[in-house]
């Protein structure tokens, strides 16, 4: 078994924080081991909790649409979240929950070793880079501890906002141009 499969198994049975008590399914990241890009969201929603797969609800449809418009195939990228179990009512995961779950994201990053990590939305940006303000910082690259990150909006924020959707698509096109040069 690959180490990534091992991690996925650990996530599915994890009881490190209280979110394990209310989840239906834990949601490990998914995508090929040789993915060049990793996309990181906040936490599973209702649909993800039901299916045990990331970004398969309304936000996931947007993400898939945006990826395709920028020339990526969803099957070729790695998709995951800061926190792997659904917070009740889709509240923002607490600092303690984020801290508990962090080792899984770190293991995913180590194993996939992507060229760049696309951090989507304020929660992921705060958790991973200690900075929010996505409205100001979207489209930027941040290098931290030998890992390269790209900041953009969370696809859920674009569901009822066509203008933001257009901006997200532009950002992901910029990201696509960056990746071919890496
Ligand atoms: N929102 C997220 O942040 N992650 C998912 O997997 C689904 C919705
Ligand atoms: Fe474990 Fe993370 Fe789920 Fe908490 S959210 S139970 S740390 S997998």
mmCIF file of C-alpha atoms and ligand atoms in Angstrom:
data_model
loop_
_atom_site.group_PDB
_atom_site.id
_atom_site.type_symbol
_atom_site.label_atom_id
_atom_site.label_comp_id
_atom_site.label_asym_id
_atom_site.label_seq_id
_atom_site.Cartn_x
_atom_site.Cartn_y
_atom_site.Cartn_z
ATOM 1 C CA UNK A 1 0.000 0.000 0.000
ATOM 2 C CA UNK A 2 1.318 3.492 -0.842
ATOM 3 C CA UNK A 3 1.839 5.886 2.051
ATOM 4 C CA UNK A 4 -0.927 8.048 0.600
ATOM 5 C CA UNK A 5 -3.368 5.119 0.736
ATOM 6 C CA UNK A 6 -2.230 4.567 4.289
ATOM 7 C CA UNK A 7 -3.029 8.191 5.173
ATOM 8 C CA UNK A 8 -6.437 7.929 3.505
ATOM 9 C CA UNK A 9 -7.171 4.913 5.677
ATOM 10 C CA UNK A 10 -6.078 6.762 8.813
ATOM 11 C CA UNK A 11 -8.350 9.697 7.944
ATOM 12 C CA UNK A 12 -11.367 7.428 7.417
ATOM 13 C CA UNK A 13 -11.051 6.015 10.934
ATOM 14 C CA UNK A 14 -9.654 9.097 12.695
ATOM 15 C CA UNK A 15 -11.071 10.065 16.091
ATOM 16 C CA UNK A 16 -8.550 12.804 16.975
ATOM 17 C CA UNK A 17 -11.140 15.573 17.280
ATOM 18 C CA UNK A 18 -14.844 15.825 18.098
ATOM 19 C CA UNK A 19 -15.866 16.202 14.452
ATOM 20 C CA UNK A 20 -15.614 12.392 14.281
ATOM 21 C CA UNK A 21 -18.756 12.209 16.450
ATOM 22 C CA UNK A 22 -21.003 14.059 14.022
ATOM 23 C CA UNK A 23 -19.581 13.033 10.643
ATOM 24 C CA UNK A 24 -21.088 10.361 8.408
ATOM 25 C CA UNK A 25 -17.871 9.835 6.465
ATOM 26 C CA UNK A 26 -14.449 11.389 6.841
ATOM 27 C CA UNK A 27 -13.250 12.841 3.541
ATOM 28 C CA UNK A 28 -9.627 12.211 2.583
ATOM 29 C CA UNK A 29 -8.150 14.087 -0.359
ATOM 30 C CA UNK A 30 -8.280 12.523 -3.790
ATOM 31 C CA UNK A 31 -6.278 12.591 -6.981
ATOM 32 C CA UNK A 32 -3.257 10.963 -8.606
ATOM 33 C CA UNK A 33 0.046 10.539 -6.779
ATOM 34 C CA UNK A 34 1.837 12.381 -9.593
ATOM 35 C CA UNK A 35 -0.502 15.423 -9.572
ATOM 36 C CA UNK A 36 1.384 18.670 -10.265
ATOM 37 C CA UNK A 37 -1.186 20.824 -8.506
ATOM 38 C CA UNK A 38 -3.046 20.451 -5.238
ATOM 39 C CA UNK A 39 -6.252 22.377 -4.448
ATOM 40 C CA UNK A 40 -7.105 22.912 -0.789
ATOM 41 C CA UNK A 41 -10.548 23.958 0.479
ATOM 42 C CA UNK A 42 -11.967 24.403 3.969
ATOM 43 C CA UNK A 43 -13.875 21.320 5.105
ATOM 44 C CA UNK A 44 -16.407 18.826 3.706
ATOM 45 C CA UNK A 45 -20.033 19.943 3.335
ATOM 46 C CA UNK A 46 -23.187 17.834 3.463
ATOM 47 C CA UNK A 47 -22.711 16.082 0.131
ATOM 48 C CA UNK A 48 -19.037 15.361 0.797
ATOM 49 C CA UNK A 49 -19.933 13.971 4.234
ATOM 50 C CA UNK A 50 -22.504 11.672 2.585
ATOM 51 C CA UNK A 51 -20.179 10.402 -0.099
ATOM 52 C CA UNK A 52 -16.792 10.509 1.637
ATOM 53 C CA UNK A 53 -15.342 12.437 -1.310
ATOM 54 C CA UNK A 54 -14.137 16.070 -1.514
ATOM 55 C CA UNK A 55 -15.912 18.763 -3.551
ATOM 56 C CA UNK A 56 -18.803 16.692 -4.889
ATOM 57 C CA UNK A 57 -21.616 19.148 -3.968
ATOM 58 C CA UNK A 58 -22.496 22.599 -5.315
ATOM 59 C CA UNK A 59 -19.043 24.067 -4.560
ATOM 60 C CA UNK A 60 -17.505 21.013 -6.217
ATOM 61 C CA UNK A 61 -19.513 21.594 -9.397
ATOM 62 C CA UNK A 62 -18.154 25.143 -9.501
ATOM 63 C CA UNK A 63 -14.619 23.906 -8.899
ATOM 64 C CA UNK A 64 -14.911 21.342 -11.713
ATOM 65 C CA UNK A 65 -16.314 24.027 -14.043
ATOM 66 C CA UNK A 66 -13.524 26.471 -13.180
ATOM 67 C CA UNK A 67 -10.819 23.816 -13.625
ATOM 68 C CA UNK A 68 -12.150 22.879 -17.052
ATOM 69 C CA UNK A 69 -12.408 26.516 -18.166
ATOM 70 C CA UNK A 70 -8.746 26.964 -17.222
ATOM 71 C CA UNK A 71 -7.729 23.837 -19.134
ATOM 72 C CA UNK A 72 -7.265 21.458 -16.201
ATOM 73 C CA UNK A 73 -8.945 18.108 -15.936
ATOM 74 C CA UNK A 74 -10.271 17.359 -12.450
ATOM 75 C CA UNK A 75 -8.842 13.835 -12.731
ATOM 76 C CA UNK A 76 -5.296 15.157 -13.049
ATOM 77 C CA UNK A 77 -5.208 17.361 -9.963
ATOM 78 C CA UNK A 78 -5.241 16.523 -6.255
ATOM 79 C CA UNK A 79 -8.184 17.935 -4.278
ATOM 80 C CA UNK A 80 -8.344 18.091 -0.501
ATOM 81 C CA UNK A 81 -9.385 20.177 2.518
ATOM 82 C CA UNK A 82 -7.791 21.670 5.623
ATOM 83 C CA UNK A 83 -10.168 19.638 7.801
ATOM 84 C CA UNK A 84 -11.344 16.184 6.728
ATOM 85 C CA UNK A 85 -14.662 15.888 8.605
ATOM 86 C CA UNK A 86 -17.772 18.055 8.196
ATOM 87 C CA UNK A 87 -18.315 20.645 10.918
ATOM 88 C CA UNK A 88 -21.993 20.584 12.016
ATOM 89 C CA UNK A 89 -24.054 23.104 10.059
ATOM 90 C CA UNK A 90 -20.973 23.860 7.920
ATOM 91 C CA UNK A 91 -19.542 26.191 10.554
ATOM 92 C CA UNK A 92 -15.915 27.208 10.135
ATOM 93 C CA UNK A 93 -13.701 24.530 11.727
ATOM 94 C CA UNK A 94 -12.244 25.675 15.060
ATOM 95 C CA UNK A 95 -8.550 26.395 15.504
ATOM 96 C CA UNK A 96 -8.248 23.206 17.595
ATOM 97 C CA UNK A 97 -9.899 21.099 14.864
ATOM 98 C CA UNK A 98 -7.651 22.619 12.232
ATOM 99 C CA UNK A 99 -4.588 21.981 14.375
ATOM 100 C CA UNK A 100 -5.596 18.345 15.012
ATOM 101 C CA UNK A 101 -6.176 17.653 11.336
ATOM 102 C CA UNK A 102 -3.072 19.408 10.072
ATOM 103 C CA UNK A 103 -0.823 16.335 10.059
ATOM 104 C CA UNK A 104 -2.984 14.783 7.324
ATOM 105 C CA UNK A 105 -2.647 17.766 4.998
ATOM 106 C CA UNK A 106 1.083 17.862 5.709
ATOM 107 C CA UNK A 107 1.360 14.165 4.811
ATOM 108 C CA UNK A 108 -0.626 14.706 1.617
ATOM 109 C CA UNK A 109 1.686 17.574 0.630
ATOM 110 C CA UNK A 110 4.796 15.503 1.390
ATOM 111 C CA UNK A 111 3.568 12.514 -0.609
ATOM 112 C CA UNK A 112 2.154 14.331 -3.632
ATOM 113 C CA UNK A 113 4.949 16.920 -3.630
ATOM 114 C CA UNK A 114 3.002 19.179 -6.023
ATOM 115 C CA UNK A 115 4.672 21.998 -7.947
ATOM 116 C CA UNK A 116 2.187 24.423 -6.446
ATOM 117 C CA UNK A 117 -0.693 24.379 -3.963
ATOM 118 C CA UNK A 118 -3.801 26.410 -4.714
ATOM 119 C CA UNK A 119 -5.213 27.661 -1.416
ATOM 120 C CA UNK A 120 -8.916 28.442 -1.805
ATOM 121 C CA UNK A 121 -10.639 30.922 0.513
ATOM 122 C CA UNK A 122 -9.926 32.668 3.789
ATOM 123 C CA UNK A 123 -10.148 29.644 6.091
ATOM 124 C CA UNK A 124 -7.557 27.656 4.128
ATOM 125 C CA UNK A 125 -5.364 30.722 3.700
ATOM 126 C CA UNK A 126 -5.495 31.538 7.407
ATOM 127 C CA UNK A 127 -4.857 27.951 8.387
ATOM 128 C CA UNK A 128 -1.984 27.230 5.996
ATOM 129 C CA UNK A 129 -0.319 30.624 5.666
ATOM 130 C CA UNK A 130 -1.591 32.580 8.664
ATOM 131 C CA UNK A 131 -3.067 35.241 6.404
ATOM 132 C CA UNK A 132 -6.607 35.868 5.215
ATOM 133 C CA UNK A 133 -7.744 38.823 3.130
ATOM 134 C CA UNK A 134 -8.289 36.744 0.009
ATOM 135 C CA UNK A 135 -10.064 39.711 -1.605
ATOM 136 C CA UNK A 136 -6.783 41.608 -1.437
ATOM 137 C CA UNK A 137 -4.350 38.710 -1.881
ATOM 138 C CA UNK A 138 -5.996 36.516 -4.534
ATOM 139 C CA UNK A 139 -3.795 35.795 -7.543
ATOM 140 C CA UNK A 140 -0.608 36.017 -5.479
ATOM 141 C CA UNK A 141 2.131 33.411 -5.068
ATOM 142 C CA UNK A 142 3.559 32.773 -1.605
ATOM 143 C CA UNK A 143 6.719 30.708 -1.008
ATOM 144 C CA UNK A 144 6.868 29.203 2.473
ATOM 145 C CA UNK A 145 9.284 26.549 3.819
ATOM 146 C CA UNK A 146 10.204 25.313 0.356
ATOM 147 C CA UNK A 147 6.577 24.977 -0.779
ATOM 148 C CA UNK A 148 4.929 27.277 -3.337
ATOM 149 C CA UNK A 149 1.336 28.403 -2.815
ATOM 150 C CA UNK A 150 -1.155 30.308 -4.970
ATOM 151 C CA UNK A 151 -4.054 32.166 -3.347
ATOM 152 C CA UNK A 152 -7.580 32.427 -4.651
ATOM 153 C CA UNK A 153 -11.253 32.497 -3.686
ATOM 154 C CA UNK A 154 -13.230 29.523 -2.463
ATOM 155 C CA UNK A 155 -15.536 28.229 -5.252
ATOM 156 C CA UNK A 156 -18.534 28.289 -2.855
ATOM 157 C CA UNK A 157 -18.218 32.085 -2.753
ATOM 158 C CA UNK A 158 -18.842 32.206 -6.514
ATOM 159 C CA UNK A 159 -22.092 30.211 -6.578
ATOM 160 C CA UNK A 160 -24.329 33.289 -6.523
ATOM 161 C CA UNK A 161 -21.726 35.793 -7.650
ATOM 162 C CA UNK A 162 -20.989 35.831 -11.390
ATOM 163 C CA UNK A 163 -18.402 38.570 -11.054
ATOM 164 C CA UNK A 164 -16.428 36.593 -8.482
ATOM 165 C CA UNK A 165 -16.762 33.468 -10.635
ATOM 166 C CA UNK A 166 -15.161 35.331 -13.538
ATOM 167 C CA UNK A 167 -12.342 36.463 -11.221
ATOM 168 C CA UNK A 168 -11.806 32.917 -9.950
ATOM 169 C CA UNK A 169 -11.617 31.607 -13.529
ATOM 170 C CA UNK A 170 -9.075 34.330 -14.374
ATOM 171 C CA UNK A 171 -7.000 33.385 -11.313
ATOM 172 C CA UNK A 172 -7.000 29.697 -12.234
ATOM 173 C CA UNK A 173 -5.961 30.564 -15.790
ATOM 174 C CA UNK A 174 -3.045 32.532 -14.326
ATOM 175 C CA UNK A 175 -2.238 29.479 -12.196
ATOM 176 C CA UNK A 176 -2.299 27.261 -15.310
ATOM 177 C CA UNK A 177 0.224 29.587 -16.984
ATOM 178 C CA UNK A 178 2.441 29.511 -13.882
ATOM 179 C CA UNK A 179 2.378 25.699 -13.719
ATOM 180 C CA UNK A 180 3.569 25.128 -17.280
ATOM 181 C CA UNK A 181 6.606 27.297 -16.504
ATOM 182 C CA UNK A 182 7.504 25.480 -13.265
HETATM 183 N N1 LIG B 1 -16.281 23.084 0.548
HETATM 184 C C1 LIG B 1 -15.036 22.761 0.897
HETATM 185 O O1 LIG B 1 -14.269 23.577 1.406
HETATM 186 N N2 LIG B 1 -14.641 21.524 0.696
HETATM 187 C C2 LIG B 1 -15.410 20.582 0.137
HETATM 188 O O2 LIG B 1 -14.942 19.462 -0.024
HETATM 189 C C3 LIG B 1 -16.707 20.960 -0.244
HETATM 190 C C4 LIG B 1 -17.123 22.217 -0.025
HETATM 191 FE FE1 LIG B 2 -9.556 13.381 12.535
HETATM 192 FE FE2 LIG B 2 -9.443 15.570 11.069
HETATM 193 FE FE3 LIG B 2 -11.738 14.228 11.240
HETATM 194 FE FE4 LIG B 2 -10.829 15.603 13.346
HETATM 195 S S1 LIG B 2 -11.469 16.473 11.356
HETATM 196 S S2 LIG B 2 -11.640 13.493 13.384
HETATM 197 S S3 LIG B 2 -8.602 15.339 13.133
HETATM 198 S S4 LIG B 2 -9.837 13.489 10.308
#
